[in-house]
Amino acid sequence: MDKFLVKRPSSGKNKQEPLEMKGGELDCMRDGGEKKRPRSEMPGADESFVHSPWRQIRAEGLNCDYKILFRKTEADKIFQELEKEVEYFEGDLTKVQVFGKWHSIPRKQVTYGDPELTYTYSGVTFPPKLWIPVLNRIRERITLATGHTFNFVLINRYKDGCDHIGEHRDDETELVPRSPIASVSFGACRDFFFRHGASRGKNASCHIEPVKLQLAHGSLLMMNYPTNVYWYHSLPTRKKVLAPRINLTFRKVMALPKK
């Protein structure tokens, strides 16, 4: 799988070079271009990296933007707050329906959001818990960085590399059409894959290389339209990863009519 370089602006220039992706990978990066592939400890971002420009990730139908949103010290603090304050679902809300069969989710999961909203996928309707201060702070920082507002968040906690999520698209009917999804990551750096829908399975109609990312501690990945129309994403098992990771995907959800 070919590697694609993140091109940093040359001295004295503000022009941002896009990261053109026809299949490849973007590693966790520290300021100065040093690649890191942390496995057993929580990776961090250099204090100056938070000021770096957006990195564009592009392929056929893939439109994403990536940057470090929180300095390491702040990201560490937020991670500890999330560990202490987020209350994950239990019981029936820890299962999803796949091809007619019910399966336990191989990770912890919960939703927070505005009270009139719900979110349904894999046969389960998730009611949101009320916003808590740490989630509001993250949400406000995303709005400052992007100009987008969000009213709902899905949180997944991966205790280590054995926890995972399979290929899926975030294309549920409750989402505001063409709205972006903001994915914020804290903790262990994990392999994150995009795969074009037309390239999946034995009967694939074409061959488009998958795109592999590694999302750093304190990072923000904006999945813009039409990414979730064409591309599936996943976080596969990585048994060498020993540390936990928390991912928050902020969304714009429509309130469904009351019956």
GROMACS .gro file of C-alpha atoms in nm:
model
  259
    1MET     CA    1   0.000   0.000   0.000
    2ASP     CA    2   0.157   0.325  -0.110
    3LYS     CA    3   0.231   0.592   0.147
    4PHE     CA    4   0.115   0.947   0.093
    5LEU     CA    5   0.310   1.232   0.244
    6VAL     CA    6   0.161   1.522   0.434
    7LYS     CA    7   0.323   1.822   0.269
    8ARG     CA    8   0.401   2.098   0.513
    9PRO     CA    9   0.396   2.458   0.385
   10SER     CA   10   0.742   2.596   0.309
   11SER     CA   11   0.878   2.877   0.524
   12GLY     CA   12   0.704   3.208   0.470
   13LYS     CA   13   0.413   3.060   0.275
   14ASN     CA   14   0.057   2.996   0.391
   15LYS     CA   15  -0.054   2.786   0.098
   16GLN     CA   16  -0.185   2.448   0.210
   17GLU     CA   17  -0.092   2.148   0.000
   18PRO     CA   18  -0.369   1.888  -0.026
   19LEU     CA   19  -0.315   1.528   0.072
   20GLU     CA   20  -0.433   1.353  -0.244
   21MET     CA   21  -0.533   0.998  -0.158
   22LYS     CA   22  -0.582   0.731  -0.425
   23GLY     CA   23  -0.525   0.465  -0.163
   24GLY     CA   24  -0.260   0.485   0.101
   25GLU     CA   25  -0.207   0.589   0.458
   26LEU     CA   26  -0.161   0.891   0.678
   27ASP     CA   27   0.042   0.820   0.992
   28CYS     CA   28   0.024   1.001   1.323
   29MET     CA   29   0.254   1.298   1.277
   30ARG     CA   30   0.447   1.520   1.515
   31ASP     CA   31   0.568   1.866   1.424
   32GLY     CA   32   0.868   1.839   1.197
   33GLY     CA   33   0.729   1.545   1.000
   34GLU     CA   34   0.843   1.262   1.227
   35LYS     CA   35   0.617   0.958   1.186
   36LYS     CA   36   0.503   0.775   1.495
   37ARG     CA   37   0.326   0.441   1.525
   38PRO     CA   38   0.260   0.416   1.900
   39ARG     CA   39   0.120   0.088   2.020
   40SER     CA   40   0.136   0.038   2.396
   41GLU     CA   41   0.119   0.397   2.516
   42MET     CA   42  -0.098   0.697   2.457
   43PRO     CA   43   0.041   0.911   2.173
   44GLY     CA   44   0.046   1.286   2.197
   45ALA     CA   45   0.070   1.590   1.978
   46ASP     CA   46   0.358   1.834   1.997
   47GLU     CA   47   0.254   2.159   2.165
   48SER     CA   48   0.305   2.356   1.843
   49PHE     CA   49   0.128   2.108   1.615
   50VAL     CA   50  -0.218   2.232   1.720
   51HIS     CA   51  -0.147   2.547   1.514
   52SER     CA   52  -0.071   2.355   1.196
   53PRO     CA   53  -0.307   2.389   0.897
   54TRP     CA   54  -0.572   2.144   0.792
   55ARG     CA   55  -0.461   1.832   0.603
   56GLN     CA   56  -0.686   1.747   0.310
   57ILE     CA   57  -0.762   1.380   0.239
   58ARG     CA   58  -0.903   1.327  -0.107
   59ALA     CA   59  -0.990   1.035  -0.334
   60GLU     CA   60  -1.280   0.954  -0.565
   61GLY     CA   61  -1.587   1.053  -0.361
   62LEU     CA   62  -1.374   1.090  -0.045
   63ASN     CA   63  -1.365   1.436   0.111
   64CYS     CA   64  -1.208   1.461   0.458
   65ASP     CA   65  -1.005   1.717   0.651
   66TYR     CA   66  -0.774   1.643   0.942
   67LYS     CA   67  -0.593   1.842   1.209
   68ILE     CA   68  -0.480   1.828   1.570
   69LEU     CA   69  -0.749   2.010   1.767
   70PHE     CA   70  -0.614   1.983   2.124
   71ARG     CA   71  -0.261   2.019   2.260
   72LYS     CA   72  -0.130   1.713   2.441
   73THR     CA   73  -0.177   1.855   2.791
   74GLU     CA   74  -0.539   1.947   2.721
   75ALA     CA   75  -0.609   1.622   2.538
   76ASP     CA   76  -0.472   1.424   2.834
   77LYS     CA   77  -0.704   1.614   3.070
   78ILE     CA   78  -1.007   1.563   2.847
   79PHE     CA   79  -0.933   1.192   2.817
   80GLN     CA   80  -0.930   1.157   3.196
   81GLU     CA   81  -1.255   1.356   3.224
   82LEU     CA   82  -1.421   1.133   2.966
   83GLU     CA   83  -1.305   0.823   3.153
   84LYS     CA   84  -1.455   0.960   3.474
   85GLU     CA   85  -1.777   1.125   3.355
   86VAL     CA   86  -1.913   0.939   3.051
   87GLU     CA   87  -2.174   0.676   3.139
   88TYR     CA   88  -2.196   0.404   2.875
   89PHE     CA   89  -2.504   0.206   2.778
   90GLU     CA   90  -2.583  -0.129   2.937
   91GLY     CA   91  -2.828  -0.413   2.867
   92ASP     CA   92  -3.015  -0.422   2.534
   93LEU     CA   93  -2.845  -0.103   2.412
   94THR     CA   94  -2.514  -0.291   2.395
   95LYS     CA   95  -2.638  -0.511   2.110
   96VAL     CA   96  -2.693  -0.450   1.738
   97GLN     CA   97  -2.864  -0.647   1.464
   98VAL     CA   98  -2.647  -0.771   1.176
   99PHE     CA   99  -2.803  -0.981   0.896
  100GLY     CA  100  -3.100  -1.061   1.121
  101LYS     CA  101  -2.893  -1.177   1.419
  102TRP     CA  102  -2.823  -0.990   1.740
  103HIS     CA  103  -2.461  -0.939   1.846
  104SER     CA  104  -2.295  -0.775   2.144
  105ILE     CA  105  -2.104  -0.460   2.052
  106PRO     CA  106  -1.726  -0.524   2.079
  107ARG     CA  107  -1.669  -0.190   2.255
  108LYS     CA  108  -1.850   0.044   2.495
  109GLN     CA  109  -2.095   0.287   2.343
  110VAL     CA  110  -2.329   0.573   2.439
  111THR     CA  111  -2.504   0.873   2.283
  112TYR     CA  112  -2.545   1.226   2.417
  113GLY     CA  113  -2.745   1.506   2.260
  114ASP     CA  114  -3.042   1.738   2.260
  115PRO     CA  115  -3.338   1.576   2.440
  116GLU     CA  116  -3.583   1.562   2.146
  117LEU     CA  117  -3.347   1.357   1.929
  118THR     CA  118  -3.297   0.985   1.869
  119TYR     CA  119  -3.060   0.791   1.647
  120THR     CA  120  -3.126   0.449   1.495
  121TYR     CA  121  -2.885   0.206   1.334
  122SER     CA  122  -2.845  -0.173   1.313
  123GLY     CA  123  -3.198  -0.221   1.445
  124VAL     CA  124  -3.150  -0.022   1.766
  125THR     CA  125  -3.283   0.324   1.852
  126PHE     CA  126  -3.047   0.512   2.083
  127PRO     CA  127  -3.191   0.785   2.307
  128PRO     CA  128  -2.936   1.051   2.401
  129LYS     CA  129  -2.824   1.130   2.753
  130LEU     CA  130  -2.814   1.501   2.838
  131TRP     CA  131  -2.500   1.697   2.752
  132ILE     CA  132  -2.227   1.711   3.016
  133PRO     CA  133  -1.966   1.990   3.046
  134VAL     CA  134  -1.670   1.801   2.894
  135LEU     CA  135  -1.872   1.714   2.583
  136ASN     CA  136  -1.993   2.071   2.547
  137ARG     CA  137  -1.632   2.195   2.561
  138ILE     CA  138  -1.527   1.956   2.284
  139ARG     CA  139  -1.832   2.049   2.077
  140GLU     CA  140  -1.762   2.422   2.115
  141ARG     CA  141  -1.400   2.374   2.009
  142ILE     CA  142  -1.513   2.191   1.693
  143THR     CA  143  -1.750   2.477   1.611
  144LEU     CA  144  -1.470   2.731   1.656
  145ALA     CA  145  -1.242   2.531   1.427
  146THR     CA  146  -1.498   2.448   1.155
  147GLY     CA  147  -1.798   2.680   1.179
  148HIS     CA  148  -2.030   2.379   1.203
  149THR     CA  149  -2.268   2.318   1.494
  150PHE     CA  150  -2.371   1.974   1.619
  151ASN     CA  151  -2.658   1.851   1.835
  152PHE     CA  152  -2.569   1.484   1.890
  153VAL     CA  153  -2.263   1.271   1.961
  154LEU     CA  154  -2.197   0.897   1.947
  155ILE     CA  155  -1.914   0.789   2.177
  156ASN     CA  156  -1.724   0.462   2.133
  157ARG     CA  157  -1.468   0.344   2.389
  158TYR     CA  158  -1.217   0.078   2.281
  159LYS     CA  159  -1.052  -0.074   2.590
  160ASP     CA  160  -0.758  -0.202   2.379
  161GLY     CA  161  -0.682  -0.337   2.034
  162CYS     CA  162  -0.926  -0.625   2.069
  163ASP     CA  163  -1.222  -0.387   2.066
  164HIS     CA  164  -1.318  -0.281   1.716
  165ILE     CA  165  -1.591  -0.169   1.475
  166GLY     CA  166  -1.668  -0.324   1.137
  167GLU     CA  167  -1.713  -0.155   0.800
  168HIS     CA  168  -2.012   0.078   0.790
  169ARG     CA  169  -2.131   0.411   0.657
  170ASP     CA  170  -2.281   0.687   0.869
  171ASP     CA  171  -2.578   0.742   0.639
  172GLU     CA  172  -2.880   0.707   0.869
  173THR     CA  173  -3.200   0.888   0.773
  174GLU     CA  174  -3.197   1.103   1.089
  175LEU     CA  175  -2.883   1.286   0.974
  176VAL     CA  176  -2.927   1.629   0.818
  177PRO     CA  177  -2.864   1.578   0.443
  178ARG     CA  178  -2.509   1.664   0.329
  179SER     CA  179  -2.402   1.751   0.683
  180PRO     CA  180  -2.045   1.666   0.793
  181ILE     CA  181  -1.952   1.432   1.075
  182ALA     CA  182  -1.679   1.546   1.315
  183SER     CA  183  -1.471   1.260   1.455
  184VAL     CA  184  -1.254   1.345   1.758
  185SER     CA  185  -1.009   1.089   1.899
  186PHE     CA  186  -0.841   1.061   2.238
  187GLY     CA  187  -0.602   0.792   2.357
  188ALA     CA  188  -0.429   0.516   2.164
  189CYS     CA  189  -0.356   0.567   1.796
  190ARG     CA  190  -0.543   0.303   1.592
  191ASP     CA  191  -0.552   0.205   1.226
  192PHE     CA  192  -0.862   0.356   1.064
  193PHE     CA  193  -0.967   0.247   0.716
  194PHE     CA  194  -1.185   0.387   0.440
  195ARG     CA  195  -1.301   0.143   0.169
  196HIS     CA  196  -1.500   0.244  -0.138
  197GLY     CA  197  -1.835   0.065  -0.158
  198ALA     CA  198  -1.780  -0.041  -0.519
  199SER     CA  199  -1.457  -0.218  -0.416
  200ARG     CA  200  -1.605  -0.432  -0.141
  201GLY     CA  201  -1.660  -0.806  -0.159
  202LYS     CA  202  -1.604  -1.076  -0.418
  203ASN     CA  203  -1.834  -0.910  -0.671
  204ALA     CA  204  -1.666  -0.568  -0.658
  205SER     CA  205  -1.742  -0.364  -0.969
  206CYS     CA  206  -1.408  -0.183  -0.964
  207HIS     CA  207  -1.081  -0.162  -0.775
  208ILE     CA  208  -1.017   0.151  -0.570
  209GLU     CA  209  -0.738   0.131  -0.316
  210PRO     CA  210  -0.850   0.159   0.048
  211VAL     CA  211  -0.728   0.458   0.247
  212LYS     CA  212  -0.559   0.398   0.581
  213LEU     CA  213  -0.530   0.669   0.847
  214GLN     CA  214  -0.394   0.683   1.198
  215LEU     CA  215  -0.581   0.935   1.408
  216ALA     CA  216  -0.369   1.099   1.677
  217HIS     CA  217  -0.456   1.179   2.038
  218GLY     CA  218  -0.650   1.507   2.033
  219SER     CA  219  -0.717   1.500   1.658
  220LEU     CA  220  -1.022   1.597   1.454
  221LEU     CA  221  -1.126   1.424   1.130
  222MET     CA  222  -1.404   1.598   0.937
  223MET     CA  223  -1.591   1.354   0.714
  224ASN     CA  224  -1.753   1.586   0.462
  225TYR     CA  225  -2.017   1.512   0.199
  226PRO     CA  226  -2.014   1.288  -0.006
  227THR     CA  227  -1.773   1.064   0.189
  228ASN     CA  228  -2.045   0.856   0.359
  229VAL     CA  229  -2.232   0.809   0.033
  230TYR     CA  230  -1.949   0.612  -0.127
  231TRP     CA  231  -1.699   0.507   0.140
  232TYR     CA  232  -1.725   0.265   0.432
  233HIS     CA  233  -1.501   0.308   0.735
  234SER     CA  234  -1.381   0.071   1.006
  235LEU     CA  235  -1.148   0.030   1.303
  236PRO     CA  236  -1.013  -0.327   1.281
  237THR     CA  237  -0.868  -0.541   1.558
  238ARG     CA  238  -0.506  -0.466   1.649
  239LYS     CA  239  -0.397  -0.699   1.929
  240LYS     CA  240  -0.066  -0.521   1.984
  241VAL     CA  241  -0.249  -0.207   2.098
  242LEU     CA  242  -0.271  -0.219   2.478
  243ALA     CA  243  -0.408   0.127   2.563
  244PRO     CA  244  -0.769   0.251   2.543
  245ARG     CA  245  -0.909   0.488   2.282
  246ILE     CA  246  -1.220   0.706   2.299
  247ASN     CA  247  -1.376   0.832   1.976
  248LEU     CA  248  -1.655   1.087   1.957
  249THR     CA  249  -1.847   1.142   1.634
  250PHE     CA  250  -2.048   1.463   1.646
  251ARG     CA  251  -2.347   1.479   1.413
  252LYS     CA  252  -2.633   1.699   1.298
  253VAL     CA  253  -2.951   1.501   1.365
  254MET     CA  254  -3.307   1.593   1.269
  255ALA     CA  255  -3.588   1.566   1.523
  256LEU     CA  256  -3.838   1.307   1.404
  257PRO     CA  257  -4.210   1.397   1.401
  258LYS     CA  258  -4.393   1.288   1.713
  259LYS     CA  259  -4.641   1.006   1.655
   0.00000   0.00000   0.00000
